[in-house]
Every structure is written in C-alpha cells, then in structure tokens.
Short mmCIF file of C-alpha atoms in Angstrom, two decimals:
data_model
loop_
_atom_site.label_atom_id
_atom_site.label_comp_id
_atom_site.label_asym_id
_atom_site.label_seq_id
_atom_site.Cartn_x
_atom_site.Cartn_y
_atom_site.Cartn_z
CA MET A 582 29.06 -16.39 135.74
CA LYS A 583 30.30 -19.95 135.32
CA LYS A 584 33.18 -20.61 132.99
CA ILE A 585 32.55 -23.26 130.39
CA LEU A 586 35.62 -25.46 130.06
CA LEU A 587 36.01 -27.26 126.78
CA PRO A 588 37.94 -30.52 126.59
CA ALA A 589 41.48 -30.01 125.29
CA VAL A 590 40.78 -32.03 122.15
CA ALA A 591 37.83 -29.76 121.28
CA VAL A 592 39.95 -26.63 121.75
CA ILE A 593 42.60 -28.03 119.44
CA ALA A 594 39.98 -28.99 116.85
CA VAL A 595 38.46 -25.50 116.86
CA ALA A 596 41.89 -23.89 116.60
CA MET A 597 42.86 -26.10 113.66
CA ALA A 598 39.58 -25.31 111.90
CA LEU A 599 40.15 -21.57 112.33
CA ILE A 600 43.70 -21.84 111.02
CA TRP A 601 42.51 -23.87 108.01
CA TYR A 602 39.74 -21.40 107.25
CA ALA A 603 42.06 -18.39 107.55
CA ASP A 604 44.65 -20.05 105.29
CA ARG A 605 42.10 -21.00 102.64
CA PRO A 606 41.55 -18.17 100.14
CA GLN A 607 37.85 -17.50 99.70
CA TRP A 608 36.60 -17.08 96.16
CA ARG A 609 35.04 -13.86 94.91
CA TRP A 610 33.26 -13.86 91.57
CA GLU A 611 34.22 -10.85 89.45
CA LEU A 612 30.84 -10.28 87.86
CA PRO A 613 28.61 -7.30 87.01
CA ALA A 614 26.42 -6.30 89.94
CA ASP A 615 23.25 -7.56 88.26
CA MET A 616 24.72 -10.93 87.18
CA PRO A 617 23.97 -13.99 89.35
CA PRO A 618 26.88 -16.21 90.39
CA PRO A 619 27.20 -19.66 88.79
CA GLN A 620 26.13 -22.81 90.55
CA VAL A 621 29.03 -24.52 92.31
CA PRO A 622 28.74 -28.16 93.46
CA ALA A 623 28.87 -28.63 97.22
CA ASP A 624 31.61 -31.24 96.80
CA ASN A 625 33.86 -28.87 94.82
CA PRO A 626 33.87 -25.41 96.46
CA MET A 627 35.92 -22.68 94.82
CA ASN A 628 39.25 -21.44 96.13
CA ALA A 629 42.15 -19.60 94.53
CA ALA A 630 44.66 -22.44 94.75
CA LYS A 631 42.22 -24.83 93.10
CA VAL A 632 41.57 -22.42 90.24
CA GLU A 633 45.28 -21.88 89.72
CA LEU A 634 45.93 -25.62 89.75
CA GLY A 635 43.13 -26.06 87.24
CA ARG A 636 44.67 -23.45 84.95
CA TRP A 637 48.00 -25.32 84.89
CA LEU A 638 46.27 -28.65 84.27
CA PHE A 639 44.04 -27.17 81.55
CA TYR A 640 47.18 -26.31 79.58
CA GLU A 641 49.12 -29.48 80.54
CA PRO A 642 49.82 -31.77 77.52
CA ARG A 643 50.91 -34.61 79.80
CA LEU A 644 47.25 -35.21 80.55
CA SER A 645 46.91 -36.83 77.11
CA GLY A 646 47.94 -40.41 76.53
CA ASN A 647 50.74 -39.54 74.14
CA GLY A 648 51.60 -36.11 75.54
CA SER A 649 50.54 -34.34 72.36
CA MET A 650 47.60 -32.24 73.50
CA SER A 651 45.94 -30.51 76.43
CA CYS A 652 42.40 -29.32 77.08
CA ALA A 653 43.50 -26.03 75.52
CA SER A 654 44.31 -27.74 72.23
CA CYS A 655 40.58 -27.86 71.45
CA HIS A 656 39.67 -24.79 73.52
CA ILE A 657 41.83 -21.87 72.37
CA GLN A 658 41.41 -18.61 74.26
CA SER A 659 41.62 -16.28 71.24
CA LEU A 660 38.78 -18.27 69.63
CA ALA A 661 36.54 -18.00 72.71
CA PHE A 662 37.84 -21.40 73.81
CA THR A 663 36.87 -23.25 70.62
CA ASP A 664 39.35 -24.63 68.07
CA GLY A 665 38.28 -23.13 64.74
CA MET A 666 37.81 -26.57 63.17
CA PRO A 667 34.62 -28.06 61.72
CA ARG A 668 35.19 -31.22 63.75
CA SER A 669 37.74 -31.61 66.48
CA VAL A 670 40.68 -33.99 66.15
CA GLY A 671 41.86 -36.10 69.09
CA SER A 672 45.37 -36.86 70.29
CA THR A 673 45.58 -39.95 68.07
CA GLY A 674 44.39 -38.11 64.96
CA GLU A 675 40.82 -39.38 65.13
CA VAL A 676 38.32 -36.91 63.68
CA HIS A 677 35.33 -36.40 65.96
CA PRO A 678 31.73 -36.19 64.75
CA ARG A 679 31.20 -32.79 66.41
CA SER A 680 32.89 -29.44 66.89
CA ALA A 681 34.38 -28.15 70.13
CA MET A 682 31.91 -25.98 72.02
CA SER A 683 32.98 -22.69 73.57
CA LEU A 684 33.85 -22.83 77.27
CA VAL A 685 33.09 -19.16 77.87
CA ASN A 686 30.29 -18.85 80.45
CA VAL A 687 29.91 -22.64 80.48
CA ALA A 688 29.46 -22.35 84.24
CA TYR A 689 25.96 -21.10 83.40
CA ALA A 690 25.09 -24.02 81.11
CA SER A 691 22.34 -26.27 82.42
CA ARG A 692 23.49 -29.04 80.08
CA LEU A 693 26.96 -29.68 78.68
CA THR A 694 27.98 -30.91 75.21
CA TRP A 695 25.79 -30.81 72.12
CA ALA A 696 23.32 -33.60 72.77
CA ASN A 697 23.62 -35.34 76.13
CA PRO A 698 20.69 -34.46 78.41
CA LEU A 699 22.35 -36.22 81.36
CA LEU A 700 25.56 -34.19 81.60
CA ASP A 701 25.02 -31.20 83.86
CA ARG A 702 28.26 -31.09 85.92
CA LEU A 703 31.66 -30.05 84.62
CA GLU A 704 33.26 -32.58 86.98
CA ASP A 705 31.43 -35.40 85.19
CA GLN A 706 31.81 -34.05 81.68
CA ALA A 707 35.58 -33.53 81.99
CA LEU A 708 36.12 -37.26 82.37
CA THR A 709 34.87 -37.87 78.82
CA PRO A 710 37.65 -36.06 76.93
CA LEU A 711 40.25 -37.44 79.34
CA LEU A 712 39.23 -41.10 79.36
CA GLY A 713 36.78 -41.58 76.48
CA GLU A 714 37.52 -44.14 73.79
CA ARG A 715 34.80 -43.46 71.20
CA PRO A 716 36.05 -41.15 69.95
CA VAL A 717 39.50 -40.84 71.49
CA GLU A 718 40.08 -37.27 72.61
CA MET A 719 42.97 -36.95 75.06
CA GLY A 720 43.38 -40.69 75.33
CA LEU A 721 44.33 -40.93 79.00
CA GLU A 722 42.75 -44.38 79.37
CA ASN A 723 44.66 -46.45 81.94
CA GLY A 724 46.68 -43.31 82.70
CA GLU A 725 45.15 -42.57 86.10
CA GLN A 726 48.30 -43.56 87.96
CA ARG A 727 50.45 -41.43 85.67
CA PHE A 728 48.16 -38.45 86.35
CA GLU A 729 48.36 -38.99 90.10
CA ASP A 730 52.14 -39.37 89.96
CA LEU A 731 52.35 -36.03 88.13
CA LEU A 732 50.34 -34.33 90.90
CA ARG A 733 52.39 -35.99 93.63
CA ASN A 734 55.94 -35.78 92.27
CA GLU A 735 56.12 -32.41 90.51
CA SER A 736 56.64 -29.70 93.09
CA ARG A 737 54.43 -27.10 91.40
CA TYR A 738 51.44 -29.43 91.33
CA SER A 739 52.06 -31.04 94.70
CA GLU A 740 52.15 -27.65 96.43
CA LEU A 741 49.00 -26.40 94.68
CA VAL A 742 47.09 -29.64 95.27
CA GLY A 743 47.82 -29.43 98.98
CA ARG A 744 46.47 -25.88 99.18
CA ALA A 745 43.52 -26.59 96.89
CA PHE A 746 42.33 -29.62 98.86
CA PRO A 747 43.58 -29.02 102.41
CA GLY A 748 41.12 -31.45 103.97
CA ASP A 749 42.25 -34.49 101.96
CA ALA A 750 44.73 -36.89 103.54
CA ASP A 751 46.07 -37.71 100.06
CA PRO A 752 44.79 -35.10 97.58
CA HIS A 753 46.86 -36.34 94.60
CA SER A 754 44.01 -38.00 92.71
CA LEU A 755 42.54 -37.93 89.23
CA LEU A 756 39.24 -36.82 90.75
CA ASN A 757 40.85 -33.80 92.39
CA GLY A 758 42.64 -32.94 89.15
CA VAL A 759 39.29 -32.95 87.36
CA ARG A 760 37.76 -30.86 90.13
CA ALA A 761 40.53 -28.28 89.74
CA ILE A 762 40.12 -28.10 85.95
CA SER A 763 36.37 -27.66 86.42
CA ALA A 764 36.91 -24.88 88.96
CA PHE A 765 39.18 -23.03 86.54
CA ILE A 766 36.70 -23.37 83.67
CA ARG A 767 33.93 -21.94 85.88
CA THR A 768 35.90 -18.70 86.13
CA ILE A 769 35.98 -18.11 82.35
CA ASN A 770 33.19 -15.58 82.16
CA SER A 771 32.36 -12.98 79.53
CA PHE A 772 30.22 -9.93 80.29
CA ASP A 773 32.18 -7.05 78.76
CA ALA A 774 31.01 -7.10 75.15
CA PRO A 775 29.76 -3.88 73.52
CA TYR A 776 26.25 -5.25 74.07
CA ASP A 777 26.87 -5.48 77.84
CA ARG A 778 28.28 -1.95 77.99
CA TYR A 779 25.29 -0.70 75.99
CA LEU A 780 22.87 -2.27 78.48
CA ALA A 781 24.87 -0.74 81.32
CA GLY A 782 24.18 2.73 79.96
CA ASP A 783 26.96 3.40 77.44
CA ALA A 784 24.83 4.55 74.53
CA GLY A 785 27.85 4.67 72.22
CA ALA A 786 29.02 1.12 72.90
CA MET A 787 27.11 -0.27 69.90
CA SER A 788 26.77 1.20 66.44
CA GLU A 789 23.39 2.32 65.14
CA GLY A 790 23.42 -0.69 62.84
CA ALA A 791 23.99 -3.03 65.80
CA GLU A 792 21.09 -1.36 67.63
CA ARG A 793 18.82 -2.04 64.67
CA GLY A 794 20.16 -5.59 64.52
CA MET A 795 19.33 -6.04 68.20
CA GLU A 796 15.72 -5.07 67.52
CA LEU A 797 15.58 -7.63 64.72
CA PHE A 798 17.17 -10.33 66.88
CA PHE A 799 14.61 -9.89 69.65
CA SER A 800 11.63 -9.58 67.30
CA GLU A 801 8.89 -12.16 66.75
CA ARG A 802 9.58 -11.76 63.07
CA LEU A 803 12.96 -13.51 63.31
CA GLU A 804 12.32 -15.56 66.50
CA CYS A 805 16.09 -15.77 67.33
CA PHE A 806 15.62 -15.04 71.02
CA HIS A 807 13.42 -18.07 71.67
CA CYS A 808 16.43 -20.40 71.49
CA HIS A 809 19.14 -17.80 72.14
CA GLY A 810 17.63 -15.68 74.89
CA GLY A 811 18.57 -14.61 78.39
CA PHE A 812 21.83 -13.13 79.62
CA ASN A 813 23.84 -15.99 78.07
CA PHE A 814 21.99 -16.10 74.73
CA THR A 815 20.91 -19.73 75.06
CA ASP A 816 17.85 -21.48 76.42
CA SER A 817 19.95 -23.99 78.38
CA THR A 818 20.85 -21.82 81.36
CA THR A 819 21.18 -22.14 85.11
CA HIS A 820 22.79 -20.20 87.96
CA ALA A 821 23.05 -20.17 91.75
CA ASN A 822 19.79 -18.24 92.22
CA THR A 823 17.68 -20.03 89.63
CA ASP A 824 14.26 -21.37 90.55
CA VAL A 825 13.57 -23.14 87.24
CA GLU A 826 16.34 -24.77 85.26
CA ARG A 827 16.09 -24.10 81.53
CA VAL A 828 17.04 -26.86 79.08
CA GLY A 829 16.56 -26.70 75.32
CA PHE A 830 17.40 -28.97 72.38
CA HIS A 831 16.27 -28.12 68.84
CA ASN A 832 16.19 -29.41 65.28
CA THR A 833 17.10 -26.47 63.05
CA GLY A 834 16.38 -28.10 59.70
CA LEU A 835 20.04 -28.60 58.95
CA TYR A 836 19.54 -32.00 57.29
CA ASN A 837 16.78 -34.07 55.71
CA LEU A 838 18.58 -36.96 54.08
CA ASP A 839 15.66 -39.21 53.26
CA GLY A 840 12.83 -36.73 52.96
CA ARG A 841 11.60 -37.90 56.37
CA GLY A 842 13.97 -35.82 58.52
CA ALA A 843 16.96 -38.15 58.87
CA TYR A 844 20.34 -36.77 60.01
CA PRO A 845 23.75 -38.38 59.31
CA LEU A 846 24.15 -41.59 61.30
CA ASP A 847 27.08 -40.27 63.37
CA ASN A 848 25.20 -37.11 64.35
CA THR A 849 21.55 -37.77 65.13
CA GLY A 850 21.42 -35.53 68.21
CA LEU A 851 19.24 -36.51 71.16
CA PHE A 852 17.94 -39.45 69.15
CA ASP A 853 21.26 -41.19 69.78
CA MET A 854 20.54 -41.07 73.53
CA THR A 855 16.77 -41.56 73.67
CA GLY A 856 15.87 -43.60 70.59
CA GLU A 857 12.78 -41.40 70.25
CA VAL A 858 12.12 -40.46 66.61
CA ARG A 859 10.94 -37.02 67.67
CA ASP A 860 14.48 -36.34 68.96
CA MET A 861 16.08 -36.77 65.55
CA GLY A 862 18.49 -33.88 64.88
CA ARG A 863 17.83 -32.09 68.17
CA PHE A 864 20.95 -30.37 69.54
CA LYS A 865 21.56 -27.80 72.26
CA ALA A 866 21.40 -24.17 71.19
CA PRO A 867 24.87 -22.85 72.08
CA SER A 868 25.47 -19.46 73.62
CA LEU A 869 25.89 -16.73 71.02
CA ARG A 870 28.37 -14.81 73.14
CA ASN A 871 31.58 -14.32 71.11
CA ILE A 872 29.87 -16.05 68.19
CA ALA A 873 31.76 -13.95 65.63
CA VAL A 874 35.07 -15.65 66.54
CA THR A 875 33.84 -19.26 66.79
CA ALA A 876 33.38 -20.23 63.12
CA PRO A 877 32.57 -22.66 61.58
CA TYR A 878 29.09 -23.19 62.98
CA MET A 879 26.58 -25.83 64.03
CA HIS A 880 27.30 -29.07 65.86
CA ASP A 881 29.32 -30.47 62.97
CA GLY A 882 30.93 -27.27 61.71
CA SER A 883 29.14 -27.67 58.39
CA VAL A 884 28.14 -24.00 58.07
CA PRO A 885 31.21 -21.85 57.31
CA THR A 886 30.06 -18.31 58.15
CA LEU A 887 27.50 -16.37 60.14
CA GLU A 888 26.09 -15.11 56.84
CA ASP A 889 25.43 -18.72 55.87
CA VAL A 890 23.78 -19.39 59.24
CA ILE A 891 21.41 -16.48 58.71
CA THR A 892 20.67 -17.63 55.15
CA ASN A 893 19.64 -21.08 56.40
CA TYR A 894 17.30 -19.56 58.98
CA GLU A 895 15.91 -17.11 56.45
CA ARG A 896 15.01 -20.03 54.25
CA GLY A 897 13.48 -21.99 57.13
CA GLY A 898 15.98 -24.85 56.82
CA ARG A 899 19.12 -25.65 54.84
CA LEU A 900 18.95 -26.90 51.26
CA ILE A 901 21.73 -29.30 50.18
CA GLU A 902 21.18 -29.83 46.48
CA GLU A 903 23.53 -32.70 45.72
CA GLY A 904 25.80 -35.32 47.22
CA ALA A 905 25.37 -37.92 49.95
CA GLN A 906 23.75 -35.40 52.29
CA ALA A 907 21.32 -33.89 49.78
CA GLY A 908 17.96 -32.87 51.16
CA ASP A 909 15.71 -29.95 52.04
CA GLY A 910 15.80 -29.22 55.76
CA ARG A 911 12.87 -26.86 55.40
CA LEU A 912 10.63 -29.89 54.83
CA SER A 913 11.83 -31.86 57.87
CA PRO A 914 8.95 -33.11 60.04
CA PHE A 915 11.18 -32.74 63.13
CA LYS A 916 12.16 -29.12 62.61
CA SER A 917 11.61 -26.66 65.48
CA GLU A 918 8.43 -24.61 65.39
CA PHE A 919 10.60 -21.49 65.59
CA ILE A 920 12.40 -22.21 62.28
CA THR A 921 9.71 -20.82 60.01
CA GLY A 922 11.74 -18.60 57.69
CA PHE A 923 11.72 -14.85 57.16
CA GLU A 924 12.84 -12.21 54.69
CA LEU A 925 15.66 -9.71 55.20
CA THR A 926 16.86 -6.84 53.09
CA ALA A 927 20.61 -6.55 52.53
CA ALA A 928 20.70 -3.66 55.01
CA GLU A 929 18.83 -5.67 57.66
CA ARG A 930 21.18 -8.60 57.21
CA ALA A 931 24.14 -6.29 57.74
CA ASP A 932 22.50 -4.88 60.88
CA LEU A 933 21.89 -8.36 62.30
CA LEU A 934 25.53 -9.30 61.69
CA ALA A 935 26.62 -6.06 63.36
CA PHE A 936 24.63 -7.01 66.46
CA LEU A 937 26.15 -10.48 66.55
CA ASP A 938 29.59 -8.86 66.30
CA ALA A 939 28.64 -6.71 69.30
CA LEU A 940 28.46 -9.89 71.41
CA THR A 941 32.24 -10.31 71.17
CA ASP A 942 34.04 -9.65 74.46
CA GLU A 943 37.64 -8.83 73.50
CA THR A 944 38.67 -8.97 77.17
CA VAL A 945 37.97 -12.67 77.64
CA LEU A 946 39.94 -13.47 74.49
CA THR A 947 43.13 -12.00 75.96
CA ASP A 948 42.66 -11.99 79.75
CA PRO A 949 45.90 -13.31 81.32
CA ARG A 950 43.91 -15.03 84.07
CA PHE A 951 42.72 -17.51 81.47
CA ALA A 952 45.93 -17.76 79.45
CA SER A 953 48.52 -20.50 79.57
CA PRO A 954 50.72 -20.27 82.67
CA PHE A 955 53.48 -22.03 80.69
CA GLU A 956 53.94 -18.94 78.51
CA PRO A 957 56.46 -16.26 79.59
#
C-alpha cells in the first residue's frame, strides 16, 4: 500500500483546525425532547464563550451613549424580559411610542418588533436600540469606537471575544458584540410552565379551572388560538426544522379614532411601513408565554390588565368613550376577522385567566444563566 504524503503546510493546517475545533465549546440546546431547536444564522454559530460574552454585554450600561442603561434596563428578567412600563423610556428620557416586547423564546420569532415585516434576524434588530435616533434608545450613535475599545482593552471582554470568535484576526468589533448579544438572547427559552408539564403528562400541573380555561382558549367560540397558537402561542413562529415560516400581523380593534379605523399617528402599525390602508393598526401577535407577568398590554401598553384585554375581545373591539382617542374599535373596517366578540360567564372568565396564569414559567424568571453577571 502506498503512503500518501501530505505537504507540510497541509499537515499544519489540519492540525490547527483540529486544535481550534477541540478548543471551541460546542453548543447544546437544553430543550424538551419534542421541541425543535431555534434557527441560528450561518454567520453567527453558537458557542459557550459567545453566549457568556453576550450575557455580560446585555447587562453592560457602557453600551449606552451616556452610560445610564443596558439592554436589560428595558428587558428585566423577573418580568419575562419586559420592563413593566406602558411605553419604554430611552437613555435620554425620550418616551417611545411602543412597549418593550418580551425576549423569552424570541429565538423562535419569525419577525421581530411590533410592526416591522423586514426584521427577522436578531443581529439586525439589535442595531436599532443601540444606534437608533428616532426614538433614541441606548443612544450609542457615533460610539462604535468606544464599544470596540471596551472589547479590546478590558481583560474580561478581550479574553471572551477571543474565544467567542477564534477565527477573526481582530474580533473586537461592534458587529461581533452584537452577534454575542444575539447569541445570548437566543438561549433565553421557556418551556417549563405548568402548561408544559401538563402536556408532558403531569395531570396535576394545572388546576381544574386552568384546564377548563384551556378548552375555552382553543375553542372556535373564542378564536384565541388563531393568532396565539403553536408551541410559542403566536402565529409568527419559525425554527430550525420549519418548512413554512409563519408570519402574522393583526388589527385587534384597539382604536377607531375617526370612525374609519384610524390609529394614533405615532402607532399605525404596518401602515407606517407599507402605506397600504389595509395595514392600518396591524401589529404582531406577541407570544402569550409568561403573559401574566408582562403587564401592561398591547403595543402601546394602553390596556392595564389581562381582565381588560379579555373584556376588549369579548366586546369585539375596545370602546373609548371620551378624549382625544375616543372611538369604537368594534366598528373598525380594518379589524381582524377573528375579533368577532363572544360572551363569558364570570366563572369562564376566571377559568380563562387561570389558564393564562398557567403559561408562566417561574424558572426562566429566576434562572441564573440569564441573570446579570455583575451581581454577586
């Protein structure tokens, strides 16, 4: 048998590749056996160092222009990574037109933010809060060099960046920082709610009232599941094994300012992007996982409680009787076909609320893997 002699340079290249691969921690998703893994962009593969770097940067206030806030300022773990405010407030004190969406299971979202049909990658979306000017969120405009200096000159970050991006000659870039934050956010998953344990065979995981509420939720009578269906309770879902990407935006009859379906000028939904009248007031249906801890509700935080949310859907659209936003959403010509109204007894309403409570995963709200690394 002839020996095949490789050139010395090829042997060295193979050896270096093997060493790099062995030194690079491979990522394992900690998911239920029946849950598909999220999609991960080919240009941002997962590894442990990258996730850890992203966790530090997610909680790093120096990523804001004035050093006053981090990503976590608007995405608080105990509130399922929302901020508990009707409308978020940026680092300069500017009040935003919309509320902060939950980041839990956002790796499974086919579209990001409330009403932008073009944003489907965390790596792209993360640049908006960092660099955006209208409105100002973190206000890092013209701060790219400062960000890169932080990654290069602080030993903690420099060491993690090198391990997270071992193939980059100079990995200390804003782009790599954003990639790391995105990788960390992809790991924030939630599949240990009472509802999940009930489906897994624990008959006592949900109360009898929650079981009755589940039947109501998935009934044609209430129609909830049409916009909040699937394993992530939203119709804008994707994953690594998906064949058909699901994307949904809906007008829920929240406003009807002029009797012809108008929404407030700073919150017109998809209409702001497309200019199509039919898109007036259409927003993404958020995931209902952990919904009980993410009040207030809707894109602008204008509905204080889950009871109020249910009341609006019972009625078939919200009625605002007086003031600048007065109008009957039930009569909006742009309202979703699924918002038709229904009747509930007091007992049924309590059961439905009990089911929504059963979607709260207490683990994700306290899991140290997602908590601030700056804390003791």
